[in-house]
Coordinates of C-alpha atoms and ligand atoms in Angstrom, one line a residue:
X1 CA 0.0 0.0 0.0
X2 CA 1.3 3.4 -0.9
X3 CA 0.0 6.7 0.4
X4 CA 1.0 9.9 -1.3
X5 CA -0.1 13.5 -0.9
X6 CA 0.9 16.4 -3.1
X7 CA -0.4 19.9 -3.9
X8 CA -0.3 19.4 -7.7
X9 CA -1.1 16.6 -10.1
X10 CA 2.4 16.8 -11.6
X11 CA 4.1 16.2 -8.2
X12 CA 1.6 13.5 -7.4
X13 CA 2.3 11.8 -10.7
X14 CA 6.1 12.0 -10.3
X15 CA 5.9 10.7 -6.7
X16 CA 3.7 7.9 -7.9
X17 CA 6.1 7.0 -10.6
X18 CA 8.9 6.8 -8.0
X19 CA 6.8 4.7 -5.6
X20 CA 5.7 2.2 -8.3
X21 CA 9.3 1.8 -9.5
X22 CA 10.6 1.4 -6.0
X23 CA 7.8 -0.8 -4.5
X24 CA 6.2 -2.4 -7.6
X25 CA 6.1 -6.1 -8.4
X26 CA 5.7 -7.7 -11.8
X27 CA 2.3 -8.7 -13.0
X28 CA 1.1 -9.5 -16.5
X29 CA -2.7 -9.5 -16.9
X30 CA -3.7 -10.0 -20.5
X31 CA -0.1 -11.0 -21.1
X32 CA 1.1 -7.4 -20.9
X33 CA 4.0 -7.0 -18.4
X34 CA 3.6 -4.3 -15.8
X35 CA 5.2 -3.1 -12.6
X36 CA 2.4 -2.9 -10.1
X37 CA 1.5 -1.7 -6.7
X38 CA -1.7 -3.1 -5.3
X39 CA -3.3 -0.5 -3.0
X40 CA -2.5 3.2 -3.6
X41 CA -4.1 6.3 -2.0
X42 CA -3.1 9.4 -3.9
X43 CA -4.3 12.7 -2.3
X44 CA -4.3 16.0 -4.3
X45 CA -4.7 19.0 -2.0
X46 CA -5.2 21.5 -4.7
X47 CA -7.5 20.0 -7.4
X48 CA -7.1 23.1 -9.7
X49 CA -3.5 22.0 -10.2
X50 CA -4.8 19.3 -12.4
X51 CA -2.5 19.4 -15.4
X52 CA 0.2 16.7 -15.3
X53 CA 3.5 17.8 -16.9
X54 CA 7.0 16.7 -16.3
X55 CA 8.8 18.3 -19.3
X56 CA 10.2 17.1 -21.5
X57 CA 9.5 13.5 -20.5
X58 CA 5.8 13.4 -19.9
X59 CA 3.6 16.0 -21.7
X60 CA 0.0 15.3 -22.3
X61 CA -2.4 16.3 -25.0
X62 CA -4.4 18.9 -23.1
X63 CA -7.0 19.1 -25.9
X64 CA -7.8 15.5 -25.3
X65 CA -7.8 16.0 -21.6
X66 CA -10.4 18.8 -22.0
X67 CA -12.4 16.9 -24.7
X68 CA -12.6 13.7 -22.6
X69 CA -13.7 15.6 -19.5
X70 CA -16.5 17.4 -21.4
X71 CA -17.5 14.2 -23.2
X72 CA -17.9 12.5 -19.8
X73 CA -19.7 15.4 -18.2
X74 CA -22.1 15.6 -21.1
X75 CA -23.1 12.0 -20.6
X76 CA -22.0 10.9 -24.0
X77 CA -20.5 7.8 -25.6
X78 CA -20.5 9.4 -29.0
X79 CA -17.5 8.6 -31.3
X80 CA -16.4 12.2 -31.7
X81 CA -14.0 11.6 -28.9
X82 CA -11.9 9.4 -31.3
X83 CA -11.0 12.6 -33.2
X84 CA -9.0 13.6 -30.1
X85 CA -7.5 10.1 -29.4
X86 CA -7.5 7.5 -32.0
X87 CA -6.1 4.9 -29.6
X88 CA -9.4 4.7 -27.8
X89 CA -10.8 2.8 -30.8
X90 CA -9.0 -0.4 -29.7
X91 CA -11.3 -0.5 -26.7
X92 CA -14.5 -0.2 -28.7
X93 CA -16.6 -3.2 -29.6
X94 CA -18.6 -2.5 -32.8
X95 CA -17.3 1.1 -32.6
X96 CA -18.9 1.7 -29.2
X97 CA -17.1 2.3 -26.0
X98 CA -19.2 0.1 -23.7
X99 CA -17.5 1.3 -20.6
X100 CA -17.9 5.0 -21.3
X101 CA -18.4 6.8 -18.0
X102 CA -20.7 9.6 -19.2
X103 CA -23.9 7.6 -19.9
X104 CA -23.5 5.8 -16.6
X105 CA -23.0 9.0 -14.7
X106 CA -25.7 11.0 -16.4
X107 CA -28.3 8.4 -17.4
X108 CA -27.9 5.2 -15.4
X109 CA -30.3 2.6 -16.7
X110 CA -31.5 5.3 -19.1
X111 CA -32.9 7.3 -16.2
X112 CA -30.9 8.4 -13.2
X113 CA -28.7 11.5 -13.6
X114 CA -26.3 10.7 -10.7
X115 CA -24.9 14.3 -10.7
X116 CA -28.3 15.6 -10.2
X117 CA -28.9 13.1 -7.4
X118 CA -25.7 14.2 -5.7
X119 CA -26.5 17.9 -6.0
X120 CA -30.0 17.2 -4.5
X121 CA -28.7 14.9 -1.8
X122 CA -26.1 17.4 -0.5
X123 CA -28.4 20.3 -0.9
X124 CA -30.9 18.7 1.4
X125 CA -28.5 17.0 3.9
X126 CA -25.2 19.0 3.8
X127 CA -23.2 16.3 5.7
X128 CA -24.7 13.3 4.0
X129 CA -22.6 10.2 3.4
X130 CA -24.8 9.0 0.6
X131 CA -23.6 11.2 -2.2
X132 CA -22.4 8.4 -4.5
X133 CA -21.9 8.2 -8.2
X134 CA -21.7 4.5 -9.3
X135 CA -19.9 3.7 -12.6
X136 CA -19.1 -0.1 -12.5
X137 CA -22.2 -2.1 -13.4
X138 CA -22.0 -5.9 -12.9
X139 CA -25.0 -6.4 -15.2
X140 CA -23.0 -5.0 -18.1
X141 CA -19.4 -5.4 -17.1
X142 CA -19.2 -9.1 -16.7
X143 CA -20.5 -9.7 -20.2
X144 CA -17.0 -9.9 -21.8
X145 CA -16.7 -6.5 -23.6
X146 CA -13.2 -5.2 -24.1
X147 CA -13.9 -1.9 -22.4
X148 CA -14.6 -2.5 -18.7
X149 CA -14.6 0.8 -16.7
X150 CA -11.5 1.3 -14.6
X151 CA -13.3 3.8 -12.4
X152 CA -15.7 2.2 -10.0
X153 CA -17.3 5.3 -8.7
X154 CA -17.1 8.6 -6.9
X155 CA -18.2 9.9 -3.4
X156 CA -18.6 13.5 -2.3
X157 CA -18.6 15.0 1.3
X158 CA -19.1 18.5 2.5
X159 CA -16.8 19.0 5.5
X160 CA -15.6 22.2 7.1
X161 CA -17.2 24.2 4.2
X162 CA -15.3 22.3 1.5
X163 CA -16.2 19.6 -0.9
X164 CA -14.0 16.5 -0.5
X165 CA -14.1 14.0 -3.3
X166 CA -13.1 10.3 -3.4
X167 CA -12.6 8.2 -6.5
X168 CA -12.2 4.5 -6.6
X169 CA -10.4 2.7 -9.4
X170 CA -9.9 -1.0 -9.9
X171 CA -7.1 -0.4 -12.4
X172 CA -4.9 2.6 -13.3
X173 CA -2.3 2.9 -16.0
X174 CA -0.1 5.5 -14.3
X175 CA 1.6 6.7 -17.4
X176 CA -1.1 6.9 -20.0
X177 CA -4.3 7.0 -17.9
X178 CA -3.7 8.9 -14.7
X179 CA -2.9 12.3 -16.2
X180 CA -6.2 12.3 -18.2
X181 CA -8.3 10.7 -15.4
X182 CA -7.3 13.2 -12.7
X183 CA -8.0 16.1 -15.1
X184 CA -11.5 14.9 -15.6
X185 CA -12.3 13.9 -12.0
X186 CA -10.9 17.1 -10.5
X187 CA -12.9 19.2 -13.0
X188 CA -16.1 17.4 -11.9
X189 CA -14.9 17.9 -8.3
X190 CA -14.6 21.7 -8.8
X191 CA -17.9 22.0 -10.7
X192 CA -19.7 20.0 -8.0
X193 CA -18.3 22.3 -5.3
X194 CA -19.7 25.3 -7.3
X195 CA -23.1 23.6 -7.6
X196 CA -23.2 23.1 -3.9
X197 CA -21.9 26.6 -3.1
X198 CA -18.8 25.5 -1.2
X199 CA -15.0 25.7 -1.8
X200 CA -13.2 22.8 -3.5
X201 CA -11.4 20.6 -0.9
X202 CA -9.1 17.7 -1.1
X203 CA -9.3 15.2 -3.9
X204 CA -8.6 11.5 -3.0
X205 CA -7.7 8.9 -5.7
X206 CA -7.9 5.3 -4.5
X207 CA -6.4 2.7 -6.8
X208 CA -6.4 -1.0 -6.5
X209 CA -3.8 -1.8 -9.2
X210 CA -1.6 1.2 -9.9
X211 CA 0.8 0.1 -12.7
X212 CA 3.4 1.0 -15.3
X213 CA 3.5 -1.0 -18.5
X214 CA 7.1 -2.2 -19.2
X215 CA 7.4 0.1 -22.3
X216 CA 6.8 3.2 -20.1
X217 CA 9.0 2.2 -17.1
X218 CA 12.2 3.7 -18.6
X219 CA 10.5 7.1 -19.2
X220 CA 8.9 7.0 -15.7
X221 CA 12.4 6.5 -14.3
X222 CA 13.7 9.4 -16.4
X223 CA 10.9 11.6 -14.9
X224 CA 12.6 11.3 -11.5
X225 CA 15.5 13.5 -12.9
X226 CA 13.2 16.3 -14.0
X227 CA 11.1 19.0 -12.3
X228 CA 7.3 18.5 -12.3
X229 CA 5.7 21.6 -13.9
X230 CA 3.2 23.1 -11.5
X231 CA 0.3 25.1 -13.1
X232 CA -3.0 26.1 -11.7
X233 CA -6.3 26.5 -13.6
X234 CA -8.5 29.5 -13.2
X235 CA -11.5 28.8 -11.1
X236 CA -14.3 27.4 -13.2
X237 CA -18.0 27.3 -12.5
X238 CA -21.4 27.0 -14.3
X239 CA -24.9 27.0 -12.9
X240 CA -26.1 23.4 -12.7
X241 CA -29.1 24.0 -14.9
X242 CA -26.9 25.5 -17.6
X243 CA -24.3 22.8 -17.7
X244 CA -25.7 20.8 -20.6
X245 CA -26.3 23.8 -22.8
X246 CA -22.7 25.1 -22.2
X247 CA -21.2 21.7 -22.9
X248 CA -23.3 21.3 -26.1
X249 CA -22.2 24.7 -27.4
X250 CA -18.5 23.9 -26.8
X251 CA -18.7 20.3 -28.2
X252 CA -20.6 21.4 -31.3
X253 CA -17.7 23.7 -32.2
X254 CA -20.1 26.4 -33.3
X255 CA -17.8 29.3 -32.7
X256 CA -15.9 30.2 -29.6
X257 CA -17.7 31.6 -26.6
X258 CA -15.4 34.7 -26.6
X259 CA -16.3 35.5 -23.0
X260 CA -12.9 35.1 -21.5
X261 CA -14.1 32.3 -19.1
X262 CA -12.4 28.9 -18.7
X263 CA -15.2 27.6 -20.8
X264 CA -14.0 29.9 -23.6
X265 CA -10.5 28.4 -23.1
X266 CA -12.0 24.9 -23.4
X267 CA -13.8 25.8 -26.6
X268 CA -10.6 27.3 -28.1
X269 CA -8.6 24.1 -27.2
X270 CA -11.1 21.9 -29.1
X271 CA -11.2 24.2 -32.1
X272 CA -7.4 24.3 -32.3
X273 CA -7.0 20.6 -32.1
X274 CA -9.8 19.9 -34.7
X275 CA -8.0 22.4 -36.9
X276 CA -4.7 20.5 -36.4
X277 CA -6.4 17.2 -37.3
X278 CA -7.6 18.8 -40.5
X279 CA -4.0 19.4 -41.4
X280 CA -4.1 23.2 -40.9
X281 CA -1.1 23.2 -38.6
X282 CA -0.2 26.9 -38.7
X283 CA -3.7 28.0 -37.9
X284 CA -4.0 25.4 -35.1
X285 CA -0.7 26.7 -33.6
X286 CA -2.0 30.3 -33.8
X287 CA -5.3 29.3 -32.1
X288 CA -3.3 27.6 -29.4
X289 CA -1.0 30.6 -29.0
X290 CA -4.1 32.8 -28.6
X291 CA -5.5 30.5 -25.9
X292 CA -4.8 32.0 -22.5
X293 CA -3.3 30.3 -19.4
X294 CA -1.6 27.0 -18.8
X295 CA -3.9 25.0 -21.2
X296 CA -3.0 27.2 -24.2
X297 CA 0.7 26.9 -23.3
X298 CA 0.4 23.1 -22.9
X299 CA -1.2 22.8 -26.3
X300 CA 1.6 24.9 -27.9
X301 CA 4.0 22.5 -26.2
X302 CA 2.0 19.5 -27.4
X303 CA 2.2 20.5 -31.0
X304 CA 6.0 21.0 -30.7
X305 CA 6.1 17.6 -29.1
X306 CA 4.2 16.0 -32.0
X307 CA 6.6 17.4 -34.5
X308 CA 9.6 15.9 -32.6
X309 CA 8.9 12.2 -33.3
X310 CA 11.5 10.9 -30.9
X311 CA 9.7 12.4 -28.0
X312 CA 6.1 11.6 -29.0
X313 CA 4.2 9.8 -26.4
X314 CA 2.5 6.7 -27.8
X315 CA -1.1 7.8 -27.0
X316 CA -1.7 10.4 -29.6
X317 CA 0.8 10.7 -32.4
Ligands
UMP1 O1 -9.9 5.4 -17.2 C1 -9.1 4.6 -17.4 C2 -9.4 3.5 -18.2 C3 -8.4 2.5 -18.5 N1 -7.2 2.6 -17.9 C4 -6.1 1.6 -18.1 C5 -5.9 0.7 -16.9 C6 -5.4 -0.6 -17.5 O2 -4.0 -0.5 -17.8 C7 -6.2 -0.6 -18.8 C8 -7.4 -1.5 -18.7 O3 -7.1 -2.8 -18.6 P1 -7.8 -3.8 -17.6 O4 -7.5 -3.3 -16.2 O5 -9.3 -3.8 -17.9 O6 -7.1 -5.1 -17.8 O7 -6.5 0.7 -19.1 C9 -6.9 3.7 -17.1 O8 -5.8 3.9 -16.5 N2 -7.8 4.6 -16.8

């Protein structure tokens, strides 16, 4: 069991790489060799520091991080997400990601919006222990599809005027998965705090199998010789009843919001990356340059990264 606390996702990621390399044991589920720690509790004390970067060794595609978070929040399993990460196709049976989190969170059994349930529960009983979002579904997930959710669920607690969030994962690829997963979960955490009218508190990430695939272990070891880059996102909020309309506008790509909010930044990120995928690289770079804050800078860095093949991470070339 490892227990780690850090004030930024980058530091937490670097500390977890070190802990897995030091304490991990070999395991090879599905014949893929990993170094694994069984039992990890990773605590992020500032969930706005959600962007993982240990330059130049581990950079992420921030447009995919944003896209995936919005895709999940919108309750979708639509294939537009493949535009941002082609590698996800390998987990899809018949083109559908059966384990997609969004529909489970927003329309469990075609009915229950679990975010709405949590908002209502914690509005009525501020200290409730029943604010649960369930993702793993035995009725679907023991059927043999390729895509079995790695996240089992979330719990939320209001304590001392802050919202504390706990996530449980049965399986976490530290190198490829963690940076994107923590981006999405801490965004949900911060939005939920806003819907409940409290400050965002600590974020807890509980993982059963925290692992590094053999192909990523050398880079993870190299990370230990580099400084994690610490950036903090602007506070983000949206009224709960407006969430779906704001998400729909950003995802549709019908123009930027141009209102200077973090939602406008998200919209610009998606537009820039879609432009990149259309082959209009100079325009995509310009759009990234014009995107304010750490996300814009990370997208500029990602485009540089993509054009230096030796450094390209395997997820999104
Ligand atoms: O949100 C996710 C989804 C998947 N994975 C990784 C964990 C495993 O390496 C792999 C899924 O393989 P199984 O645990 O299902 O064997 O994908 C994550 O890290 N996060």
